[in-house]
N, C-alpha and C. Protein backbone atom coordinates (compact mmCIF):
# COMPACT_ATOMS: atom_id res chain seq x y z
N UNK A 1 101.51 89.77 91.97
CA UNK A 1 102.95 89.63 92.04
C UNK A 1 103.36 89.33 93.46
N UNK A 2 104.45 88.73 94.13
CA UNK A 2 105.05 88.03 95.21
C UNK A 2 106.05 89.13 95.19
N UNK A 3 105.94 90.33 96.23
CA UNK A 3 107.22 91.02 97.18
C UNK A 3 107.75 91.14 98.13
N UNK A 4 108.84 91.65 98.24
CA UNK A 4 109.75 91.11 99.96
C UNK A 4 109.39 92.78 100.46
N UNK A 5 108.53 92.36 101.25
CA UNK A 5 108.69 93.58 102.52
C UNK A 5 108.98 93.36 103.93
N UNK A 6 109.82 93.94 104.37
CA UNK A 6 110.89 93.64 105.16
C UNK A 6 111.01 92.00 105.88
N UNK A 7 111.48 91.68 104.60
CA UNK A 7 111.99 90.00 104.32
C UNK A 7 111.03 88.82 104.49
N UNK A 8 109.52 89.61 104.60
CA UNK A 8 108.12 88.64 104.33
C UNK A 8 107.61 88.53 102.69
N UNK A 9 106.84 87.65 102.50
CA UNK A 9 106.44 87.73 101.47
C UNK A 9 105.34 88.28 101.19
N UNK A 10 105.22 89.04 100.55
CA UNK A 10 103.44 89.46 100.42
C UNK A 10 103.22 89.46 99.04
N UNK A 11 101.65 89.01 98.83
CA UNK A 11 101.56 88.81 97.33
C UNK A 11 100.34 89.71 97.05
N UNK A 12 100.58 90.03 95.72
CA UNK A 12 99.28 91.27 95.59
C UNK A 12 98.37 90.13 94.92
N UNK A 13 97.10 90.22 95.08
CA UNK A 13 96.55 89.59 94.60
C UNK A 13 95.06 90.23 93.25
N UNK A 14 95.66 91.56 92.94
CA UNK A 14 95.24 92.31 91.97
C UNK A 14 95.92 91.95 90.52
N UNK A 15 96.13 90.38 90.46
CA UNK A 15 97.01 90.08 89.21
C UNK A 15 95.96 88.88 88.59
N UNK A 16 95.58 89.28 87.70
CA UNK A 16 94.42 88.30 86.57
C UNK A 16 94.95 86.51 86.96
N UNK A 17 96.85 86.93 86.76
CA UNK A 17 97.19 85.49 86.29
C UNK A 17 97.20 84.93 87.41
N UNK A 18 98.01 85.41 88.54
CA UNK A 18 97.52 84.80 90.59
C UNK A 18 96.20 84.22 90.35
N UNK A 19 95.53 84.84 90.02
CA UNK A 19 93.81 84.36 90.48
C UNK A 19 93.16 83.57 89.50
N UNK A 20 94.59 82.97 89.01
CA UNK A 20 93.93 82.09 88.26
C UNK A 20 92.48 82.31 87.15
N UNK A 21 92.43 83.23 86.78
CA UNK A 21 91.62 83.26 85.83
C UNK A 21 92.07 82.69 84.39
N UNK A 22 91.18 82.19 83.82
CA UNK A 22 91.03 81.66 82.50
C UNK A 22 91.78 79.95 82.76
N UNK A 23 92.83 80.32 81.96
CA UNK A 23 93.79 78.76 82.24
C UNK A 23 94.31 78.60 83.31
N UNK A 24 93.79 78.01 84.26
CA UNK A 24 94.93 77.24 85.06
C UNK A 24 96.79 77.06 84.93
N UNK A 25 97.44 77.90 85.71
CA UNK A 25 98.88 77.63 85.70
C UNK A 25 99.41 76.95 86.70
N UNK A 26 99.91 75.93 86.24
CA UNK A 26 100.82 74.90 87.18
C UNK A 26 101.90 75.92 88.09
N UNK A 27 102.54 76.20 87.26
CA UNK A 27 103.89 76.92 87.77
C UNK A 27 103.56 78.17 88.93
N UNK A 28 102.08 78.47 88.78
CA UNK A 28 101.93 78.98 90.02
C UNK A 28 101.99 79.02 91.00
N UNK A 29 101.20 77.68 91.18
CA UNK A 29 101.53 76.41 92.02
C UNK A 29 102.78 76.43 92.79
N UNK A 30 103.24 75.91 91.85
CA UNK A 30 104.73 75.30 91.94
C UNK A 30 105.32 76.05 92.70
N UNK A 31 105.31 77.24 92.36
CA UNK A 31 106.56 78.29 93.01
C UNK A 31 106.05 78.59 94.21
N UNK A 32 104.67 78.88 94.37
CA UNK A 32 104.31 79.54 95.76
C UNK A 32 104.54 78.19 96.44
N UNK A 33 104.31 76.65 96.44
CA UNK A 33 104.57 75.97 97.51
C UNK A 33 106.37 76.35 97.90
N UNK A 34 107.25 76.78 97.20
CA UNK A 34 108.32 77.16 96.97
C UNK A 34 108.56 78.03 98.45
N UNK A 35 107.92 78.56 98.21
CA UNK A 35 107.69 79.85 99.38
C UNK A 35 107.62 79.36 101.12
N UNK A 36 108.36 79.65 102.01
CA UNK A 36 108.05 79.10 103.42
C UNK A 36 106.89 79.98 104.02
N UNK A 37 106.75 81.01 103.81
CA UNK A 37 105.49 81.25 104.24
C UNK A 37 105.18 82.40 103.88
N UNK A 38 103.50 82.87 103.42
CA UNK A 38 103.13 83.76 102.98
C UNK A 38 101.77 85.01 104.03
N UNK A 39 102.34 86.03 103.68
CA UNK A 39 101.70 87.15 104.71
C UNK A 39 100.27 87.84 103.65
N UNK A 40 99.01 88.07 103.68
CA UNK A 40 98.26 88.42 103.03
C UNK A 40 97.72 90.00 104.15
N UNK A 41 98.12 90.75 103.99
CA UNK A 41 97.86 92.13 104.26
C UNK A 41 96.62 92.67 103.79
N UNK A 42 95.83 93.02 104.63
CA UNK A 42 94.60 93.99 103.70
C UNK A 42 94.51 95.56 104.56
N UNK A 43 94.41 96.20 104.10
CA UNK A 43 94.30 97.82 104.28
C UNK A 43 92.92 97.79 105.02
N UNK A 44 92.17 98.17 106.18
CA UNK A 44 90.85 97.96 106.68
C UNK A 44 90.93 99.68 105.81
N UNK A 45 91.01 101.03 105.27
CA UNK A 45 90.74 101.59 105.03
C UNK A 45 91.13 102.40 103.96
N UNK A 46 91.45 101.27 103.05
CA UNK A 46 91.77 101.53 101.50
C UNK A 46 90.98 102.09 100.85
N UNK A 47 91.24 102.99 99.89
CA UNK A 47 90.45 103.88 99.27
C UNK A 47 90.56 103.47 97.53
N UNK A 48 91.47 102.53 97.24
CA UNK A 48 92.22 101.99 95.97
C UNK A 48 91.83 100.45 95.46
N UNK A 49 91.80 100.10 96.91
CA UNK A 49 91.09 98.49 96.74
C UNK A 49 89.95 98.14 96.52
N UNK A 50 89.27 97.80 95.65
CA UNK A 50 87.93 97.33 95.47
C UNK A 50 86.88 96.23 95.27
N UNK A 51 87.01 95.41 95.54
CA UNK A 51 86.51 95.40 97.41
C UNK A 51 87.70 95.01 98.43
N UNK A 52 87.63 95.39 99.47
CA UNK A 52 89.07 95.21 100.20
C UNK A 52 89.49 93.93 100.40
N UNK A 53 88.35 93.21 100.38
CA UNK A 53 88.63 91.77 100.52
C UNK A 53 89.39 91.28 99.73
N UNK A 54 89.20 91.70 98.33
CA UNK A 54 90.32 91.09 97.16
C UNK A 54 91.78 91.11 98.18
N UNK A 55 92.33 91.84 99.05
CA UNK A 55 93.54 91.61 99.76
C UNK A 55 93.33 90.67 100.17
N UNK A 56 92.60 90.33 100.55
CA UNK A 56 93.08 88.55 100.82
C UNK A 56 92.30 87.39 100.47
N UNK A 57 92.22 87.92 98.82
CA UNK A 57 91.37 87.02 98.02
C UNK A 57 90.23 86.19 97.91
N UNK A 58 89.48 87.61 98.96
CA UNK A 58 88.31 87.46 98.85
C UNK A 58 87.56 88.29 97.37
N UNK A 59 86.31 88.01 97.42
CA UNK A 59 85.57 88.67 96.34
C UNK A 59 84.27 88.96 96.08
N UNK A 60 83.74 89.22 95.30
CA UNK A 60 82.15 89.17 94.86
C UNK A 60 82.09 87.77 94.58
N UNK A 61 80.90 87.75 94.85
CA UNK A 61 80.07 85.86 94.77
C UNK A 61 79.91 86.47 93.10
N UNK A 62 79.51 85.22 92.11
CA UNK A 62 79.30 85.58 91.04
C UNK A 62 78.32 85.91 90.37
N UNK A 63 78.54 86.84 89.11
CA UNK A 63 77.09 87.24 88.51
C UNK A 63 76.56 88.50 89.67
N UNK A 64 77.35 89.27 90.13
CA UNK A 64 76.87 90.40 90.91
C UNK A 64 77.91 91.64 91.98
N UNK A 65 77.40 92.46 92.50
CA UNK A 65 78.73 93.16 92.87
C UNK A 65 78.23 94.00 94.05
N UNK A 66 78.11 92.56 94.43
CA UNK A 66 77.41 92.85 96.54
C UNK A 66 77.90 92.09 97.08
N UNK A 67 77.00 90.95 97.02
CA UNK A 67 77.86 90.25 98.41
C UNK A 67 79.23 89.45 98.25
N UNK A 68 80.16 89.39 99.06
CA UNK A 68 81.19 89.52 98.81
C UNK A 68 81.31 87.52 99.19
N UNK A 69 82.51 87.02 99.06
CA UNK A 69 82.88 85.39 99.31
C UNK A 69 84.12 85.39 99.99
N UNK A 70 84.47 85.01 100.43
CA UNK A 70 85.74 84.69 101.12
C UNK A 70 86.61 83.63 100.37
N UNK A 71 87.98 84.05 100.76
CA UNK A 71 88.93 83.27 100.18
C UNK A 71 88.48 81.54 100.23
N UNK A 72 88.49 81.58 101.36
CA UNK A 72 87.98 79.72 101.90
C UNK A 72 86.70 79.89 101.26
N UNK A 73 85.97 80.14 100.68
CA UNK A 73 84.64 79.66 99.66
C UNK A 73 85.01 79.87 98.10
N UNK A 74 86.15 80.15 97.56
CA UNK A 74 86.39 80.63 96.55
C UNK A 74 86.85 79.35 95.92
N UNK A 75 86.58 79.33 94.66
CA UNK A 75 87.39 78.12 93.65
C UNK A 75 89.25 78.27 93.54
N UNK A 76 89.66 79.37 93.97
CA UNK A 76 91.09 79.08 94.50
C UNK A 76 91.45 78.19 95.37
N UNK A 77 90.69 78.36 96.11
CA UNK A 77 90.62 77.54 97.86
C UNK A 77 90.47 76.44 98.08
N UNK A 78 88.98 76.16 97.54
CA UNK A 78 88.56 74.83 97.23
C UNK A 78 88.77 73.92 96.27
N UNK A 79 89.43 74.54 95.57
CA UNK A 79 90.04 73.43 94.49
C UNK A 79 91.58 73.46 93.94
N UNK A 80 92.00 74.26 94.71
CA UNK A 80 93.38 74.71 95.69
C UNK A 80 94.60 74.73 94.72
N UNK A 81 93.72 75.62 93.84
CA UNK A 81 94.74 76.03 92.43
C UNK A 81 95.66 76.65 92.57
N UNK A 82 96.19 77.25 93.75
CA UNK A 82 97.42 78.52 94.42
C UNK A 82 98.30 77.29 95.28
N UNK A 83 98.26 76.12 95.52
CA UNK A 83 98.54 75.89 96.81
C UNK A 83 98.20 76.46 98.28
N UNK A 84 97.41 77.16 98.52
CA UNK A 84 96.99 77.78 99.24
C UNK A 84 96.29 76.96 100.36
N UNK A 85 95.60 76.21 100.12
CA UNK A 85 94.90 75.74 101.54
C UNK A 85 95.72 74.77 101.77
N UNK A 86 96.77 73.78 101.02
CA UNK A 86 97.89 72.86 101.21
C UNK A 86 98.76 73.57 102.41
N UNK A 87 99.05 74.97 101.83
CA UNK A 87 100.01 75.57 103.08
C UNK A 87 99.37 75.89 103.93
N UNK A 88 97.98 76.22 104.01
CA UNK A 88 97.46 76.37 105.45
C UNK A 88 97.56 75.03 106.89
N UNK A 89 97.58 73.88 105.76
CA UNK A 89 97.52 72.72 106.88
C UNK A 89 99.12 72.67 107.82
N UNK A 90 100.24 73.70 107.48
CA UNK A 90 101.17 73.65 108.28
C UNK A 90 101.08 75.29 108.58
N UNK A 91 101.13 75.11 110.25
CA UNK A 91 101.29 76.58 111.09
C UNK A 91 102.10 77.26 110.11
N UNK A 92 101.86 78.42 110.32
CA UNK A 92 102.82 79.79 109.94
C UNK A 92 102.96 79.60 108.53
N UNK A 93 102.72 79.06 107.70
CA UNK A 93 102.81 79.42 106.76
C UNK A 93 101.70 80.49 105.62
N UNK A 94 100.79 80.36 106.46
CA UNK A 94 99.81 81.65 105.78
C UNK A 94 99.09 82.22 106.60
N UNK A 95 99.34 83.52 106.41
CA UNK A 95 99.07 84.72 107.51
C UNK A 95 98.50 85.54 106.82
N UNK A 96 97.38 85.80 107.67
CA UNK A 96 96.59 86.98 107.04
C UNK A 96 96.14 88.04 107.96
N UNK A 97 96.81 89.63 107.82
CA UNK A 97 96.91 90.29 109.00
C UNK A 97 96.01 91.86 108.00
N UNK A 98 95.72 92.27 108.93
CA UNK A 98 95.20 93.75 108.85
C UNK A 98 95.73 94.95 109.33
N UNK A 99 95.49 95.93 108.63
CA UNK A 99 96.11 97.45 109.06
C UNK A 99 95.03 98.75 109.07
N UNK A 100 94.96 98.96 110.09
CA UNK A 100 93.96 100.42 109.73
C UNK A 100 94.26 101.63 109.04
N UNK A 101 95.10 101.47 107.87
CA UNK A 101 95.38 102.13 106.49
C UNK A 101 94.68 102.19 105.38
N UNK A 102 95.54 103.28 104.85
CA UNK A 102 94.75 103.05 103.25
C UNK A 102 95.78 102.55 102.76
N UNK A 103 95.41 102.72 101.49
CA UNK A 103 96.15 101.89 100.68
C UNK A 103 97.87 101.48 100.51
N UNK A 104 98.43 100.45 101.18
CA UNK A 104 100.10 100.64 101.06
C UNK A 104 100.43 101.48 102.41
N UNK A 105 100.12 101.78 103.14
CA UNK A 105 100.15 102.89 104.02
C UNK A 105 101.10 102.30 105.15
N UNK A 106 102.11 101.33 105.39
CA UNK A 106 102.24 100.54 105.96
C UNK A 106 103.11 101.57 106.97
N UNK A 107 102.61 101.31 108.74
CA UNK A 107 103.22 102.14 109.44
C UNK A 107 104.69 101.25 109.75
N UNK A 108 105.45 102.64 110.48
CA UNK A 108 107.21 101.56 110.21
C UNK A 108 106.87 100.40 111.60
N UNK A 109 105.97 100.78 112.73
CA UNK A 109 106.18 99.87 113.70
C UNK A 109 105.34 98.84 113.90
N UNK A 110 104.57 98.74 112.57
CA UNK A 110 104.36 97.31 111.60
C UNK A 110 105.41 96.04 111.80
N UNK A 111 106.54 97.13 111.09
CA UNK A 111 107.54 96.17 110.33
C UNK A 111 108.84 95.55 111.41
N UNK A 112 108.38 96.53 112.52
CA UNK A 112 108.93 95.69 113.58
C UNK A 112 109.21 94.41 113.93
C-alpha cells in the first residue's frame, strides 16, 4: 500500500499485488509514475520484517530462503513492472533510506 508520512510517500511493499505477483497490473504502473517521488524506508533492526530487505524490495533469489537479491536484480526492476527504475532515471524521485529501528519505529527527528 502507498502512505503519506509526514507528506512523503512510502510504500509498503509487503502487498502480493505491489510485487506484482501472478498477473501483471497496468494500473500499478500507472499510478505510481503518478507519484513525484517515492521514499523506500527499511528498519536495519526489525524484528517483523522478513527478510528486511523486502523494505526495499529486495528478496530471496528463487527456489530457496538464503541468499537474498536486490531490488535492481529483481524482475520488478528489470523488467520494470512498478515503474520503478523509469523513476530512478530522474534525481529525487526514489529514495531509499534506513533507520536503526525496529519495526515502524520511526524516531520524530527523522521526520524533520
Amino acid at each position: 500500500s502507498v502512505q503519506n508520512l509526514a507528506g512523503k510517500a512510502v510504500v509498503s511493499t509487503q502487498s502480493t499485488g505491489i510485487n506484482q505477483e501472478g498477473a501483471v497490473k497496468a494500473e500499478y504502473k500507472e499510478n505510481l509514475m503518478r507519484v513525484s517521488n517515492i521514499t523506500f524506508v527499511k528498519f536495519n533492526k526489525d524484528t517483523m520484517v522478513v527478510p528486511r530487505e523486502s523494505e526495499w524490495f529486495g528478496f530471496y533469489k528463487p527456489g530457496q530462503a538464503k541468499e537474498l537479491m536486490t531490488l535492481q536484480e529483481s524482475e520488478i526492476w528489470t523488467e520494470d513492472k512498478l515503474g520503478l527504475k523509469e523513476m530512478a532515471k530522474t534525481e529525487g524521485r526514489l529514495s531509499f533510506l534506513s533507520i536503526d529501528a525496529d519495526h515502524l519505529q520511526v524516531p520524530a527527528k527523522f521526520l524533520d
